[in-house]
Short mmCIF file of C-alpha atoms in Angstrom, two decimals:
data_model
loop_
_atom_site.label_atom_id
_atom_site.label_comp_id
_atom_site.label_asym_id
_atom_site.label_seq_id
_atom_site.Cartn_x
_atom_site.Cartn_y
_atom_site.Cartn_z
CA MET A 171 0.00 0.00 0.00
CA ALA A 172 1.31 3.45 -0.91
CA GLU A 173 2.35 5.60 2.03
CA THR A 174 0.40 8.83 2.42
CA ARG A 175 2.68 11.82 2.88
CA ALA A 176 1.33 14.88 4.65
CA ILE A 177 2.26 18.25 3.20
CA PRO A 178 4.77 19.80 5.62
CA PRO A 179 3.90 23.24 7.02
CA HIS A 180 5.80 26.27 5.70
CA CYS A 181 7.17 24.25 2.79
CA GLU A 182 7.95 25.69 -0.60
CA ASP A 183 5.16 26.16 -3.10
CA PRO A 184 4.09 23.02 -4.98
CA SER A 185 6.23 22.79 -8.09
CA LEU A 186 5.15 22.08 -11.65
CA VAL A 187 6.73 18.80 -12.72
CA ILE A 188 5.43 18.75 -16.25
CA SER A 189 2.83 20.33 -18.49
CA TYR A 190 1.40 18.19 -21.24
CA PRO A 191 0.94 20.76 -24.01
CA ALA A 192 -2.17 21.29 -26.06
CA HIS A 193 -1.87 19.96 -29.58
CA ARG A 194 -4.62 20.34 -32.12
CA GLY A 195 -5.14 17.06 -33.87
CA GLY A 196 -3.10 13.99 -33.08
CA ARG A 197 -3.73 12.38 -29.71
CA MET A 198 -4.07 15.31 -27.35
CA HIS A 199 -7.17 17.14 -26.16
CA PHE A 200 -8.10 20.05 -28.38
CA SER A 201 -11.32 21.24 -26.76
CA GLY A 202 -10.50 21.47 -23.07
CA VAL A 203 -9.95 18.96 -20.26
CA SER A 204 -12.99 18.17 -18.12
CA SER A 205 -11.88 15.37 -15.77
CA ILE A 206 -8.66 13.85 -14.49
CA CYS A 207 -7.45 11.03 -12.23
CA PHE A 208 -4.32 8.99 -11.49
CA ARG A 209 -4.10 5.26 -12.05
CA PRO A 210 -3.49 3.64 -8.62
CA TYR A 211 0.07 2.51 -9.26
CA MET A 212 1.22 5.79 -10.85
CA LYS A 213 1.62 4.34 -14.33
CA HIS A 214 -0.57 6.88 -16.04
CA LEU A 215 -2.58 10.02 -15.58
CA VAL A 216 -6.04 9.65 -17.16
CA SER A 217 -7.92 12.63 -18.58
CA GLY A 218 -11.25 13.13 -20.30
CA GLY A 219 -11.89 15.96 -22.70
CA ALA A 220 -14.53 17.90 -24.56
CA ASP A 221 -13.16 16.30 -27.73
CA GLY A 222 -14.76 13.01 -26.63
CA ASN A 223 -11.44 11.26 -26.01
CA VAL A 224 -10.01 9.57 -22.93
CA LEU A 225 -6.22 9.95 -22.79
CA MET A 226 -3.66 8.08 -20.65
CA TRP A 227 -0.43 10.02 -20.13
CA GLY A 228 2.69 8.06 -19.18
CA LEU A 229 4.06 9.34 -15.88
CA GLN A 230 7.45 7.74 -16.48
CA SER A 231 8.23 10.76 -18.66
CA CYS A 232 7.59 13.28 -15.87
CA HIS A 233 11.29 13.95 -15.31
CA GLU A 234 12.19 14.03 -18.97
CA SER A 235 12.39 17.12 -21.13
CA ARG A 236 9.33 18.36 -22.98
CA ARG A 237 10.82 17.06 -26.22
CA GLN A 238 10.72 13.54 -24.84
CA ILE A 239 7.08 13.55 -23.70
CA ARG A 240 5.46 10.45 -25.07
CA ARG A 241 2.18 10.74 -26.85
CA PRO A 242 -0.71 9.60 -24.67
CA TYR A 243 -2.71 6.45 -25.29
CA CYS A 244 -6.01 7.54 -26.80
CA LEU A 245 -9.27 5.73 -26.01
CA GLN A 246 -11.86 6.70 -28.59
CA GLY A 247 -15.53 5.81 -28.75
CA HIS A 248 -17.67 8.49 -27.16
CA LYS A 249 -19.77 10.55 -29.56
CA ALA A 250 -19.77 13.68 -27.40
CA PRO A 251 -17.60 15.37 -24.73
CA VAL A 252 -16.33 13.25 -21.84
CA CYS A 253 -17.43 14.70 -18.49
CA SER A 254 -15.87 12.26 -16.03
CA VAL A 255 -13.18 9.57 -15.84
CA ALA A 256 -12.37 7.06 -13.08
CA VAL A 257 -10.02 4.10 -12.58
CA SER A 258 -10.97 1.02 -10.55
CA PRO A 259 -9.06 0.52 -7.26
CA LEU A 260 -7.23 -2.55 -8.61
CA ASP A 261 -6.31 -0.69 -11.81
CA THR A 262 -8.16 -3.15 -14.05
CA VAL A 263 -10.81 -0.89 -15.57
CA VAL A 264 -10.99 2.71 -16.77
CA ALA A 265 -14.51 4.17 -16.85
CA SER A 266 -15.79 7.28 -18.57
CA GLY A 267 -19.08 9.18 -18.63
CA SER A 268 -20.16 11.45 -21.45
CA LYS A 269 -22.66 13.91 -22.86
CA ASP A 270 -23.62 11.11 -25.26
CA LYS A 271 -25.57 9.70 -22.25
CA THR A 272 -23.38 6.59 -21.97
CA VAL A 273 -20.82 5.07 -19.64
CA ARG A 274 -17.89 3.20 -21.18
CA LEU A 275 -15.69 0.59 -19.50
CA TRP A 276 -12.18 0.22 -20.93
CA ILE A 277 -9.38 -2.27 -20.31
CA PRO A 278 -6.42 0.11 -19.92
CA ARG A 279 -4.21 -0.74 -22.85
CA VAL A 280 -3.44 0.86 -26.19
CA TYR A 281 -6.38 0.92 -28.60
CA ALA A 282 -8.59 -0.70 -25.95
CA LYS A 283 -12.09 -1.61 -26.95
CA SER A 284 -14.84 -0.49 -24.64
CA THR A 285 -18.12 -1.83 -23.33
CA VAL A 286 -20.96 0.66 -23.63
CA ILE A 287 -23.46 0.97 -20.79
CA LYS A 288 -26.70 2.72 -21.65
CA GLY A 289 -29.19 3.62 -18.97
CA HIS A 290 -29.37 7.38 -18.60
CA SER A 291 -31.56 9.78 -20.58
CA GLY A 292 -29.22 12.72 -20.02
CA THR A 293 -25.54 13.65 -19.87
CA VAL A 294 -23.50 11.46 -17.50
CA ARG A 295 -21.77 14.09 -15.35
CA SER A 296 -19.97 11.95 -12.79
CA ILE A 297 -18.75 8.38 -12.33
CA ALA A 298 -17.02 6.68 -9.39
CA PHE A 299 -16.07 3.14 -8.32
CA ASN A 300 -16.84 1.76 -4.88
CA PRO A 301 -13.76 0.82 -2.77
CA SER A 302 -13.74 -2.82 -3.90
CA GLY A 303 -14.19 -1.94 -7.57
CA GLU A 304 -17.21 -4.22 -7.85
CA TYR A 305 -19.65 -1.41 -8.52
CA LEU A 306 -19.67 1.80 -10.54
CA LEU A 307 -21.80 4.82 -9.66
CA SER A 308 -23.03 7.20 -12.37
CA ALA A 309 -24.82 10.54 -11.97
CA SER A 310 -26.71 12.31 -14.71
CA ASP A 311 -28.68 15.28 -15.96
CA ASP A 312 -31.72 12.99 -15.81
CA LYS A 313 -31.69 13.71 -12.02
CA CYS A 314 -30.87 10.08 -11.34
CA MET A 315 -27.91 8.12 -9.99
CA LYS A 316 -27.41 4.51 -10.99
CA VAL A 317 -25.17 1.78 -9.65
CA TRP A 318 -23.78 -0.85 -12.04
CA ASP A 319 -22.19 -4.26 -11.45
CA VAL A 320 -18.79 -3.92 -13.15
CA GLU A 321 -18.24 -7.64 -13.78
CA THR A 322 -21.65 -8.34 -15.32
CA GLU A 323 -22.04 -4.79 -16.69
CA LYS A 324 -25.63 -4.90 -15.48
CA PHE A 325 -27.77 -2.33 -13.69
CA ALA A 326 -27.92 -2.88 -9.92
CA PHE A 327 -30.09 -0.10 -8.49
CA ALA A 328 -31.01 3.58 -8.78
CA LEU A 329 -31.06 6.48 -6.32
CA LEU A 330 -33.83 9.01 -6.92
CA GLY A 331 -34.64 12.27 -5.19
CA HIS A 332 -32.72 15.16 -6.72
CA LEU A 333 -34.85 17.75 -8.53
CA ASN A 334 -32.23 18.89 -11.05
CA TRP A 335 -29.01 17.74 -12.73
CA VAL A 336 -26.75 15.63 -10.51
CA ARG A 337 -23.23 16.98 -11.01
CA SER A 338 -21.22 14.91 -8.55
CA ALA A 339 -21.50 11.57 -6.74
CA GLU A 340 -19.09 9.21 -5.00
CA PHE A 341 -18.84 6.41 -2.43
CA ASN A 342 -17.12 6.94 0.90
CA ASN A 343 -14.07 4.83 1.69
CA ASP A 344 -16.01 2.10 3.48
CA GLY A 345 -18.49 1.80 0.61
CA ARG A 346 -21.50 2.17 2.88
CA SER A 347 -22.50 5.71 1.94
CA ILE A 348 -22.82 7.86 -1.17
CA VAL A 349 -22.72 11.65 -1.37
CA SER A 350 -24.24 13.57 -4.27
CA GLY A 351 -24.39 17.23 -5.28
CA SER A 352 -26.91 18.77 -7.63
CA ASP A 353 -28.08 21.88 -9.43
CA ASP A 354 -31.10 21.72 -7.10
CA ARG A 355 -28.79 23.33 -4.52
CA THR A 356 -28.71 20.34 -2.21
CA ILE A 357 -26.16 17.78 -1.11
CA ARG A 358 -27.63 14.39 -0.29
CA LEU A 359 -26.22 11.60 1.81
CA TRP A 360 -27.36 8.07 0.89
CA ASP A 361 -27.20 4.72 2.65
CA VAL A 362 -26.07 2.04 0.19
CA GLU A 363 -27.68 -0.91 1.98
CA SER A 364 -31.15 0.63 2.27
CA ARG A 365 -30.73 2.66 -0.94
CA GLN A 366 -32.37 5.62 0.78
CA CYS A 367 -31.45 9.27 1.25
CA ILE A 368 -30.61 9.66 4.93
CA HIS A 369 -29.89 13.41 4.99
CA GLN A 370 -30.10 16.56 2.88
CA TYR A 371 -27.77 19.52 3.31
CA ILE A 372 -29.98 22.39 2.12
CA ASP A 373 -28.38 25.65 3.33
CA ILE A 374 -26.59 26.15 0.02
CA LEU A 375 -26.91 29.34 -2.03
CA GLY A 376 -25.61 28.06 -5.36
CA MET A 377 -25.74 25.04 -7.62
CA VAL A 378 -23.41 22.30 -6.37
CA ARG A 379 -20.60 21.41 -8.76
CA SER A 380 -18.68 18.96 -6.57
CA ALA A 381 -19.25 17.09 -3.29
CA ARG A 382 -16.51 14.86 -1.87
CA PHE A 383 -16.03 12.68 1.19
CA HIS A 384 -13.14 13.24 3.60
CA PRO A 385 -10.88 10.12 3.46
CA GLU A 386 -12.16 9.09 6.90
CA GLY A 387 -15.76 9.95 6.03
CA LYS A 388 -16.14 12.41 8.90
CA CYS A 389 -17.01 15.37 6.70
CA ILE A 390 -18.00 16.38 3.17
CA ALA A 391 -16.49 19.20 1.11
CA SER A 392 -18.67 20.96 -1.45
CA CYS A 393 -18.35 23.81 -3.91
CA GLY A 394 -20.32 25.46 -6.68
CA THR A 395 -21.72 28.59 -8.26
CA ASP A 396 -21.93 30.45 -4.93
CA GLU A 397 -18.15 30.99 -5.21
CA CYS A 398 -17.34 29.28 -1.94
CA ILE A 399 -16.22 25.99 -0.40
CA GLN A 400 -18.13 24.46 2.48
CA ILE A 401 -17.19 21.66 4.88
CA TRP A 402 -20.09 19.69 6.37
CA ASP A 403 -19.84 17.35 9.37
CA THR A 404 -21.39 13.96 8.55
CA ARG A 405 -22.19 13.23 12.20
CA SER A 406 -23.70 16.51 13.42
CA LYS A 407 -24.90 17.29 9.87
CA ARG A 408 -23.78 20.90 10.37
CA LEU A 409 -21.63 23.34 8.42
CA VAL A 410 -18.25 23.47 10.17
CA GLN A 411 -16.05 25.49 7.78
CA HIS A 412 -16.64 28.03 5.02
CA TYR A 413 -14.07 29.42 2.57
CA ALA A 414 -14.85 32.29 0.19
CA ALA A 415 -13.15 32.02 -3.20
CA ASP A 416 -14.75 35.22 -4.59
CA THR A 417 -13.40 34.57 -8.07
CA GLY A 418 -16.23 32.79 -9.86
CA THR A 419 -17.68 29.31 -9.79
CA VAL A 420 -15.60 26.77 -7.87
CA ASN A 421 -15.64 23.73 -10.14
CA THR A 422 -14.16 20.88 -8.10
CA VAL A 423 -12.69 20.02 -4.73
CA SER A 424 -10.33 17.15 -3.87
CA PHE A 425 -9.08 16.03 -0.45
CA HIS A 426 -5.41 15.27 0.12
CA PRO A 427 -5.15 11.60 1.28
CA SER A 428 -4.21 12.81 4.77
CA GLY A 429 -7.51 14.67 4.98
CA ASP A 430 -5.76 17.81 6.23
CA TYR A 431 -5.76 19.71 2.95
CA LEU A 432 -8.22 20.47 0.17
CA LEU A 433 -7.48 21.34 -3.45
CA SER A 434 -9.97 23.48 -5.39
CA THR A 435 -10.32 24.59 -9.01
CA CYS A 436 -12.01 27.71 -10.26
CA ASP A 437 -13.20 29.58 -13.34
CA ASP A 438 -10.39 32.12 -12.83
CA GLY A 439 -7.81 29.48 -13.78
CA GLY A 440 -6.35 29.21 -10.31
CA LEU A 441 -5.56 26.17 -8.19
CA ARG A 442 -5.96 26.73 -4.46
CA LEU A 443 -4.69 24.53 -1.65
CA TRP A 444 -6.50 25.00 1.65
CA ASP A 445 -5.19 24.02 5.10
CA LEU A 446 -8.24 22.57 6.85
CA ARG A 447 -6.50 22.34 10.23
CA GLU A 448 -5.68 26.05 10.31
CA GLY A 449 -8.75 27.07 8.31
CA GLN A 450 -6.89 29.15 5.75
CA LEU A 451 -5.59 29.33 2.19
CA LEU A 452 -2.13 27.76 2.00
CA TYR A 453 -1.19 28.28 -1.66
CA MET A 454 -2.64 29.81 -4.79
CA LEU A 455 -1.17 28.53 -8.07
CA LYS A 456 -1.76 30.23 -11.39
CA GLY A 457 -0.59 28.10 -14.30
CA HIS A 458 -3.58 27.65 -16.55
CA GLU A 459 -4.80 30.30 -18.98
CA GLY A 460 -8.43 29.19 -18.93
CA SER A 461 -10.94 27.93 -16.42
CA THR A 462 -9.46 25.13 -14.31
CA ASN A 463 -12.04 22.37 -14.59
CA CYS A 464 -10.58 19.54 -12.51
CA ALA A 465 -7.76 18.56 -10.16
CA GLU A 466 -6.94 15.43 -8.21
CA PHE A 467 -4.26 14.12 -5.82
CA CYS A 468 -2.51 10.83 -6.44
CA LYS A 469 -2.96 8.07 -3.85
CA SER A 470 0.23 8.92 -1.92
CA GLY A 471 -0.41 12.66 -1.93
CA ASP A 472 3.01 13.38 -3.44
CA PHE A 473 1.54 14.76 -6.68
CA PHE A 474 -1.61 16.40 -7.93
CA ALA A 475 -2.74 17.05 -11.49
CA SER A 476 -5.06 19.57 -13.06
CA GLY A 477 -6.92 20.01 -16.34
CA SER A 478 -8.24 23.16 -17.91
CA ALA A 479 -10.27 24.76 -20.67
CA ASP A 480 -6.88 25.87 -22.06
CA GLU A 481 -6.40 22.23 -23.18
CA GLN A 482 -3.47 21.70 -20.80
CA VAL A 483 -2.87 18.89 -18.33
CA MET A 484 -0.43 19.84 -15.57
CA ASN A 485 1.25 17.63 -12.97
CA PHE A 486 2.54 19.19 -9.74
CA LYS A 487 4.72 17.87 -6.91
CA THR A 488 3.57 18.81 -3.41
#
C-alpha cells in the first residue's frame, strides 16, 4: 500500500513537474480537459476531454524534457464530450461518462475496446467506483444516480430524489454511503444498503458542482456557483467550515489523502490549496490560462494534477 505523505507546514510552493501541451489534432485534447485522475500505481494520468477522447499520459516521462514527452494512449468511442473519468481501485478498468448519455468501461491498454453501458436519458456528469471496484456509480442530468455491477455490466439499483441535474456523486471509503451534489442546490447523503437518502444539506446558495467525502468519512467538502467551499460534518450534519473564493464558480474540490488539505479549481484558472486544520488558504497557483475544470491528488499525496479549458494537463509535486 502506498504511504500517504502529509504536506509539511511552511514548505515551498508546490512545483510544476510537467505540463502536457495542447496539440490540435493527433492524440491530445483540443477542446478542453474536463476530468482527471491517477491510475493507482502511478503508471498513467487519465484525462477526459470535450473532444470526446479519454487519454492516458505516461508518468514515467515526468522527469524528462518536454521534447521527450510520449504521446498519450487515446481511447476513442464516445460521440460527445467526456465529463468524467475514473479508474478502478485494482487498476483493471478505466470508466468514462459522457454527454452522449453513456458510460464506457475500458481495459487500460493501447487501442482498448470499450463496453458501452446505456441507462441514462441525459448527460453522464460523474462516475465513481466503490472501494472494492465491484460497482460503478453514475450521476446524470436525468436527475438520477445509478449503480452498475462492473463484472456483469448490469444495472444494480437507482437512487432518486434530486430535482435537477446531478453533477457529482461518490462512495465513501467504506463503501456504505454515497454523497451527491446537484443543481437543485442540495447535497444528499445516501445509505447504500437501504438505498435511501438519509440526509439533505440544504443551506446552500448556489448550484453544487462537486461534493466529496473526507478520506475518513467524517465530513464532506462541497463547492459550486456560490463561489465558496463548504465543509459539512457527517455526524452533526452541520456546516463546520466556510471558505470564500470570490473569483467565480468553484468547479471541483479534492481532499489530500491525509484529509488535512483540500485542493480546489475555479473559473479564474487558479488552483488553491486549503489548510483545513488552520482554516486558511495555504497556496494559490496560477498556471492555466483558462478555467481550471478539474484537479486530483494521487494516492500517496506526493503529486496532484489539473486540467483546464486551455487544453493543458499539468502535474505538480507537493
